[in-house]
Amino acid sequence: MLLARLLLLPFAVASTVTLYVSSVPVSGGTAVIPSAIPLAQIEYDADQAVGTLASYTPPTGSYSDDHLLRVGLTDPKTGSWRGVVTSASSFADQYHKKFIVHVDEKGEPYHIGFGTSAKGAGKEVEVEVVKRSPGSKPVLNRPIVLNAEGKLETKEPEKTFLQKYWWALALFIVVQLVSGGGEGK
């Protein structure tokens, strides 16, 4: 049993992926995009959907509360940015931070999310790994069956006594009014 675990250990460790998350200040109106600043190093296991924070360095500098930062990663193949835009004040000490790594079926990250909440008990910075799963499929009803005339075959609701025999009651009243009674002497 111990020998089997030792033989399977390299396969279990091989599925751990290291991801480098960075931040980039959002520059208003300038054509030059500043270089990315390392923010966090996240190690995750896509099979287990578990992530840990290996290192974290919050952004420093003279950012005002209304200053925006891009938080995410750069795709090495296309050079496109994958992440979110957040306020620089999100990195203040009074907030609990959470990195959300979205991975596809192969375990490759395709998006980084970042959120904050009021600080409570627990870790200051948390990592969550979310695997992409197929969406729900529509539940279809049974097919509509038409009769030989091309109409829906439905049972007509049963009629009440008045709905069936209204004409007989109307005829009885008309006969009573027309026949009238004899004159009283």
PDB file of C-alpha atoms in Angstrom:
ATOM      1  CA  MET A   1       0.000   0.000   0.000  1.00  0.00           C
ATOM      2  CA  LEU A   2       2.793   2.423   0.881  1.00  0.00           C
ATOM      3  CA  LEU A   3       4.653   1.509  -2.306  1.00  0.00           C
ATOM      4  CA  ALA A   4       1.542   2.278  -4.397  1.00  0.00           C
ATOM      5  CA  ARG A   5       1.188   5.722  -2.783  1.00  0.00           C
ATOM      6  CA  LEU A   6       4.832   6.520  -3.402  1.00  0.00           C
ATOM      7  CA  LEU A   7       4.500   5.518  -7.059  1.00  0.00           C
ATOM      8  CA  LEU A   8       1.377   7.694  -7.514  1.00  0.00           C
ATOM      9  CA  LEU A   9       2.865  10.735  -5.733  1.00  0.00           C
ATOM     10  CA  PRO A  10       4.632  12.193  -8.819  1.00  0.00           C
ATOM     11  CA  PHE A  11       1.355  12.100 -10.749  1.00  0.00           C
ATOM     12  CA  ALA A  12      -0.509  13.947  -7.989  1.00  0.00           C
ATOM     13  CA  VAL A  13       2.117  16.698  -7.751  1.00  0.00           C
ATOM     14  CA  ALA A  14       2.311  17.115 -11.538  1.00  0.00           C
ATOM     15  CA  SER A  15      -1.207  18.565 -11.741  1.00  0.00           C
ATOM     16  CA  THR A  16      -0.339  21.648  -9.642  1.00  0.00           C
ATOM     17  CA  VAL A  17      -0.201  24.830 -11.729  1.00  0.00           C
ATOM     18  CA  THR A  18       1.472  28.098 -10.757  1.00  0.00           C
ATOM     19  CA  LEU A  19      -0.197  31.288 -11.893  1.00  0.00           C
ATOM     20  CA  TYR A  20       1.222  34.810 -11.673  1.00  0.00           C
ATOM     21  CA  VAL A  21      -1.380  37.544 -11.166  1.00  0.00           C
ATOM     22  CA  SER A  22      -0.387  41.160 -11.730  1.00  0.00           C
ATOM     23  CA  SER A  23      -1.898  44.608 -11.523  1.00  0.00           C
ATOM     24  CA  VAL A  24      -1.703  47.429 -14.027  1.00  0.00           C
ATOM     25  CA  PRO A  25      -2.815  50.994 -13.275  1.00  0.00           C
ATOM     26  CA  VAL A  26      -5.591  52.178 -15.576  1.00  0.00           C
ATOM     27  CA  SER A  27      -4.192  55.250 -17.245  1.00  0.00           C
ATOM     28  CA  GLY A  28      -6.744  57.852 -18.218  1.00  0.00           C
ATOM     29  CA  GLY A  29      -6.128  59.131 -21.715  1.00  0.00           C
ATOM     30  CA  THR A  30      -2.460  58.200 -22.099  1.00  0.00           C
ATOM     31  CA  ALA A  31      -1.422  56.022 -25.015  1.00  0.00           C
ATOM     32  CA  VAL A  32       1.400  54.359 -23.074  1.00  0.00           C
ATOM     33  CA  ILE A  33       0.232  51.413 -20.966  1.00  0.00           C
ATOM     34  CA  PRO A  34       2.330  50.985 -17.820  1.00  0.00           C
ATOM     35  CA  SER A  35       4.051  47.674 -17.209  1.00  0.00           C
ATOM     36  CA  ALA A  36       2.416  45.000 -15.061  1.00  0.00           C
ATOM     37  CA  ILE A  37       3.292  44.899 -11.361  1.00  0.00           C
ATOM     38  CA  PRO A  38       3.415  41.423  -9.724  1.00  0.00           C
ATOM     39  CA  LEU A  39       0.524  41.062  -7.311  1.00  0.00           C
ATOM     40  CA  ALA A  40       0.154  37.403  -6.352  1.00  0.00           C
ATOM     41  CA  GLN A  41       1.456  33.945  -7.051  1.00  0.00           C
ATOM     42  CA  ILE A  42      -1.300  31.341  -6.936  1.00  0.00           C
ATOM     43  CA  GLU A  43      -0.821  27.591  -7.009  1.00  0.00           C
ATOM     44  CA  TYR A  44      -3.850  25.522  -7.832  1.00  0.00           C
ATOM     45  CA  ASP A  45      -4.818  21.977  -8.622  1.00  0.00           C
ATOM     46  CA  ALA A  46      -7.419  22.032 -11.392  1.00  0.00           C
ATOM     47  CA  ASP A  47      -8.476  18.432 -10.771  1.00  0.00           C
ATOM     48  CA  GLN A  48      -9.300  19.128  -7.114  1.00  0.00           C
ATOM     49  CA  ALA A  49     -10.427  22.751  -7.754  1.00  0.00           C
ATOM     50  CA  VAL A  50      -8.263  23.868  -4.821  1.00  0.00           C
ATOM     51  CA  GLY A  51      -5.974  26.888  -4.809  1.00  0.00           C
ATOM     52  CA  THR A  52      -3.464  28.383  -2.396  1.00  0.00           C
ATOM     53  CA  LEU A  53      -1.756  31.722  -2.274  1.00  0.00           C
ATOM     54  CA  ALA A  54       2.039  31.258  -2.498  1.00  0.00           C
ATOM     55  CA  SER A  55       2.840  34.981  -2.288  1.00  0.00           C
ATOM     56  CA  TYR A  56       0.938  38.254  -2.185  1.00  0.00           C
ATOM     57  CA  THR A  57       2.239  41.814  -2.463  1.00  0.00           C
ATOM     58  CA  PRO A  58      -0.489  44.480  -2.417  1.00  0.00           C
ATOM     59  CA  PRO A  59      -0.012  47.410  -4.785  1.00  0.00           C
ATOM     60  CA  THR A  60       1.804  50.356  -3.271  1.00  0.00           C
ATOM     61  CA  GLY A  61       2.069  53.907  -4.407  1.00  0.00           C
ATOM     62  CA  SER A  62       0.181  57.136  -4.249  1.00  0.00           C
ATOM     63  CA  TYR A  63      -3.176  55.834  -5.451  1.00  0.00           C
ATOM     64  CA  SER A  64      -6.273  57.808  -4.588  1.00  0.00           C
ATOM     65  CA  ASP A  65      -9.537  56.099  -3.706  1.00  0.00           C
ATOM     66  CA  ASP A  66     -10.949  56.706  -7.172  1.00  0.00           C
ATOM     67  CA  HIS A  67      -7.862  55.316  -8.961  1.00  0.00           C
ATOM     68  CA  LEU A  68      -8.500  52.094 -10.904  1.00  0.00           C
ATOM     69  CA  LEU A  69      -6.285  49.030 -11.318  1.00  0.00           C
ATOM     70  CA  ARG A  70      -6.510  46.105 -13.702  1.00  0.00           C
ATOM     71  CA  VAL A  71      -6.076  42.825 -11.814  1.00  0.00           C
ATOM     72  CA  GLY A  72      -5.444  39.676 -13.813  1.00  0.00           C
ATOM     73  CA  LEU A  73      -2.986  37.953 -16.084  1.00  0.00           C
ATOM     74  CA  THR A  74      -1.703  38.325 -19.615  1.00  0.00           C
ATOM     75  CA  ASP A  75      -2.269  35.512 -22.085  1.00  0.00           C
ATOM     76  CA  PRO A  76       1.218  34.456 -23.262  1.00  0.00           C
ATOM     77  CA  LYS A  77      -0.067  33.401 -26.711  1.00  0.00           C
ATOM     78  CA  THR A  78      -2.211  36.372 -27.663  1.00  0.00           C
ATOM     79  CA  GLY A  79      -0.959  39.028 -25.253  1.00  0.00           C
ATOM     80  CA  SER A  80      -4.544  39.865 -24.274  1.00  0.00           C
ATOM     81  CA  TRP A  81      -5.477  40.817 -20.723  1.00  0.00           C
ATOM     82  CA  ARG A  82      -7.682  38.467 -18.668  1.00  0.00           C
ATOM     83  CA  GLY A  83      -9.012  39.961 -15.511  1.00  0.00           C
ATOM     84  CA  VAL A  84     -11.068  42.677 -13.887  1.00  0.00           C
ATOM     85  CA  VAL A  85     -10.840  46.361 -13.098  1.00  0.00           C
ATOM     86  CA  THR A  86     -11.105  47.343  -9.439  1.00  0.00           C
ATOM     87  CA  SER A  87     -10.553  50.362  -7.263  1.00  0.00           C
ATOM     88  CA  ALA A  88      -7.133  50.842  -5.680  1.00  0.00           C
ATOM     89  CA  SER A  89      -8.922  51.200  -2.346  1.00  0.00           C
ATOM     90  CA  SER A  90      -9.909  47.492  -2.605  1.00  0.00           C
ATOM     91  CA  PHE A  91      -6.423  46.622  -1.395  1.00  0.00           C
ATOM     92  CA  ALA A  92      -6.802  48.539   1.886  1.00  0.00           C
ATOM     93  CA  ASP A  93      -6.232  46.632   5.127  1.00  0.00           C
ATOM     94  CA  GLN A  94      -9.879  46.771   6.216  1.00  0.00           C
ATOM     95  CA  TYR A  95     -10.981  44.465   3.373  1.00  0.00           C
ATOM     96  CA  HIS A  96     -10.862  40.691   2.954  1.00  0.00           C
ATOM     97  CA  LYS A  97      -9.564  39.925  -0.559  1.00  0.00           C
ATOM     98  CA  LYS A  98     -10.515  36.976  -2.752  1.00  0.00           C
ATOM     99  CA  PHE A  99      -8.937  35.843  -6.025  1.00  0.00           C
ATOM    100  CA  ILE A 100     -11.197  33.678  -8.192  1.00  0.00           C
ATOM    101  CA  VAL A 101      -9.401  31.594 -10.826  1.00  0.00           C
ATOM    102  CA  HIS A 102     -11.715  30.392 -13.606  1.00  0.00           C
ATOM    103  CA  VAL A 103     -10.301  27.333 -15.389  1.00  0.00           C
ATOM    104  CA  ASP A 104     -11.514  25.402 -18.431  1.00  0.00           C
ATOM    105  CA  GLU A 105     -11.929  21.643 -18.816  1.00  0.00           C
ATOM    106  CA  LYS A 106      -8.163  21.206 -19.351  1.00  0.00           C
ATOM    107  CA  GLY A 107      -7.283  23.153 -16.209  1.00  0.00           C
ATOM    108  CA  GLU A 108      -6.025  26.223 -18.085  1.00  0.00           C
ATOM    109  CA  PRO A 109      -7.011  29.593 -16.592  1.00  0.00           C
ATOM    110  CA  TYR A 110      -9.174  31.746 -18.838  1.00  0.00           C
ATOM    111  CA  HIS A 111     -10.185  34.490 -16.387  1.00  0.00           C
ATOM    112  CA  ILE A 112      -9.158  35.931 -13.033  1.00  0.00           C
ATOM    113  CA  GLY A 113     -11.733  37.501 -10.766  1.00  0.00           C
ATOM    114  CA  PHE A 114     -11.095  39.663  -7.720  1.00  0.00           C
ATOM    115  CA  GLY A 115     -13.478  40.642  -4.969  1.00  0.00           C
ATOM    116  CA  THR A 116     -13.494  42.182  -1.521  1.00  0.00           C
ATOM    117  CA  SER A 117     -15.717  42.001   1.519  1.00  0.00           C
ATOM    118  CA  ALA A 118     -15.705  43.285   5.070  1.00  0.00           C
ATOM    119  CA  LYS A 119     -12.868  41.783   7.032  1.00  0.00           C
ATOM    120  CA  GLY A 120     -13.911  39.035   9.398  1.00  0.00           C
ATOM    121  CA  ALA A 121     -12.314  36.003  10.925  1.00  0.00           C
ATOM    122  CA  GLY A 122     -10.113  33.884   8.684  1.00  0.00           C
ATOM    123  CA  LYS A 123      -7.485  34.550   6.068  1.00  0.00           C
ATOM    124  CA  GLU A 124      -6.862  38.048   4.782  1.00  0.00           C
ATOM    125  CA  VAL A 125      -6.493  36.822   1.184  1.00  0.00           C
ATOM    126  CA  GLU A 126      -8.357  33.799  -0.143  1.00  0.00           C
ATOM    127  CA  VAL A 127      -8.176  31.814  -3.406  1.00  0.00           C
ATOM    128  CA  GLU A 128     -11.094  30.047  -5.069  1.00  0.00           C
ATOM    129  CA  VAL A 129     -10.812  27.867  -8.180  1.00  0.00           C
ATOM    130  CA  VAL A 130     -13.937  27.552 -10.333  1.00  0.00           C
ATOM    131  CA  LYS A 131     -14.064  24.902 -13.066  1.00  0.00           C
ATOM    132  CA  ARG A 132     -16.098  25.632 -16.158  1.00  0.00           C
ATOM    133  CA  SER A 133     -18.986  23.238 -16.497  1.00  0.00           C
ATOM    134  CA  PRO A 134     -21.449  22.771 -19.337  1.00  0.00           C
ATOM    135  CA  GLY A 135     -24.597  24.845 -19.060  1.00  0.00           C
ATOM    136  CA  SER A 136     -27.960  23.371 -18.319  1.00  0.00           C
ATOM    137  CA  LYS A 137     -29.879  21.886 -21.209  1.00  0.00           C
ATOM    138  CA  PRO A 138     -33.497  22.812 -21.865  1.00  0.00           C
ATOM    139  CA  VAL A 139     -36.183  20.381 -20.779  1.00  0.00           C
ATOM    140  CA  LEU A 140     -38.546  19.939 -23.676  1.00  0.00           C
ATOM    141  CA  ASN A 141     -42.190  19.005 -23.313  1.00  0.00           C
ATOM    142  CA  ARG A 142     -43.711  16.121 -25.184  1.00  0.00           C
ATOM    143  CA  PRO A 143     -44.571  16.833 -28.834  1.00  0.00           C
ATOM    144  CA  ILE A 144     -47.950  18.266 -29.792  1.00  0.00           C
ATOM    145  CA  VAL A 145     -50.249  15.632 -31.337  1.00  0.00           C
ATOM    146  CA  LEU A 146     -52.819  16.737 -33.902  1.00  0.00           C
ATOM    147  CA  ASN A 147     -55.862  14.769 -35.028  1.00  0.00           C
ATOM    148  CA  ALA A 148     -56.693  13.902 -38.675  1.00  0.00           C
ATOM    149  CA  GLU A 149     -58.203  17.379 -39.227  1.00  0.00           C
ATOM    150  CA  GLY A 150     -55.000  19.047 -38.081  1.00  0.00           C
ATOM    151  CA  LYS A 151     -56.458  20.336 -34.834  1.00  0.00           C
ATOM    152  CA  LEU A 152     -55.506  19.719 -31.235  1.00  0.00           C
ATOM    153  CA  GLU A 153     -57.361  16.813 -29.779  1.00  0.00           C
ATOM    154  CA  THR A 154     -58.813  18.042 -26.531  1.00  0.00           C
ATOM    155  CA  LYS A 155     -61.781  17.003 -24.463  1.00  0.00           C
ATOM    156  CA  GLU A 156     -64.412  19.659 -24.120  1.00  0.00           C
ATOM    157  CA  PRO A 157     -65.282  20.446 -20.518  1.00  0.00           C
ATOM    158  CA  GLU A 158     -68.624  19.067 -19.304  1.00  0.00           C
ATOM    159  CA  LYS A 159     -71.430  21.635 -19.372  1.00  0.00           C
ATOM    160  CA  THR A 160     -73.706  22.495 -16.471  1.00  0.00           C
ATOM    161  CA  PHE A 161     -77.495  21.941 -16.495  1.00  0.00           C
ATOM    162  CA  LEU A 162     -78.199  25.586 -17.384  1.00  0.00           C
ATOM    163  CA  GLN A 163     -75.614  25.526 -20.195  1.00  0.00           C
ATOM    164  CA  LYS A 164     -77.240  22.411 -21.668  1.00  0.00           C
ATOM    165  CA  TYR A 165     -80.961  23.270 -21.293  1.00  0.00           C
ATOM    166  CA  TRP A 166     -81.180  27.065 -21.338  1.00  0.00           C
ATOM    167  CA  TRP A 167     -83.305  26.927 -24.453  1.00  0.00           C
ATOM    168  CA  ALA A 168     -85.912  24.707 -22.760  1.00  0.00           C
ATOM    169  CA  LEU A 169     -86.193  27.086 -19.827  1.00  0.00           C
ATOM    170  CA  ALA A 170     -86.484  30.066 -22.193  1.00  0.00           C
ATOM    171  CA  LEU A 171     -89.223  28.258 -24.158  1.00  0.00           C
ATOM    172  CA  PHE A 172     -91.122  27.439 -20.944  1.00  0.00           C
ATOM    173  CA  ILE A 173     -91.063  31.089 -19.857  1.00  0.00           C
ATOM    174  CA  VAL A 174     -92.205  32.299 -23.304  1.00  0.00           C
ATOM    175  CA  VAL A 175     -95.098  29.786 -23.288  1.00  0.00           C
ATOM    176  CA  GLN A 176     -96.145  30.948 -19.818  1.00  0.00           C
ATOM    177  CA  LEU A 177     -96.129  34.591 -20.882  1.00  0.00           C
ATOM    178  CA  VAL A 178     -97.958  34.015 -24.168  1.00  0.00           C
ATOM    179  CA  SER A 179    -100.589  31.647 -22.866  1.00  0.00           C
ATOM    180  CA  GLY A 180    -101.413  33.983 -20.067  1.00  0.00           C
ATOM    181  CA  GLY A 181    -104.123  33.130 -17.650  1.00  0.00           C
ATOM    182  CA  GLY A 182    -107.813  33.570 -18.044  1.00  0.00           C
ATOM    183  CA  GLU A 183    -109.463  36.719 -16.811  1.00  0.00           C
ATOM    184  CA  GLY A 184    -110.604  36.489 -13.312  1.00  0.00           C
ATOM    185  CA  LYS A 185    -114.377  36.883 -12.820  1.00  0.00           C
TER     186      LYS A 185
END
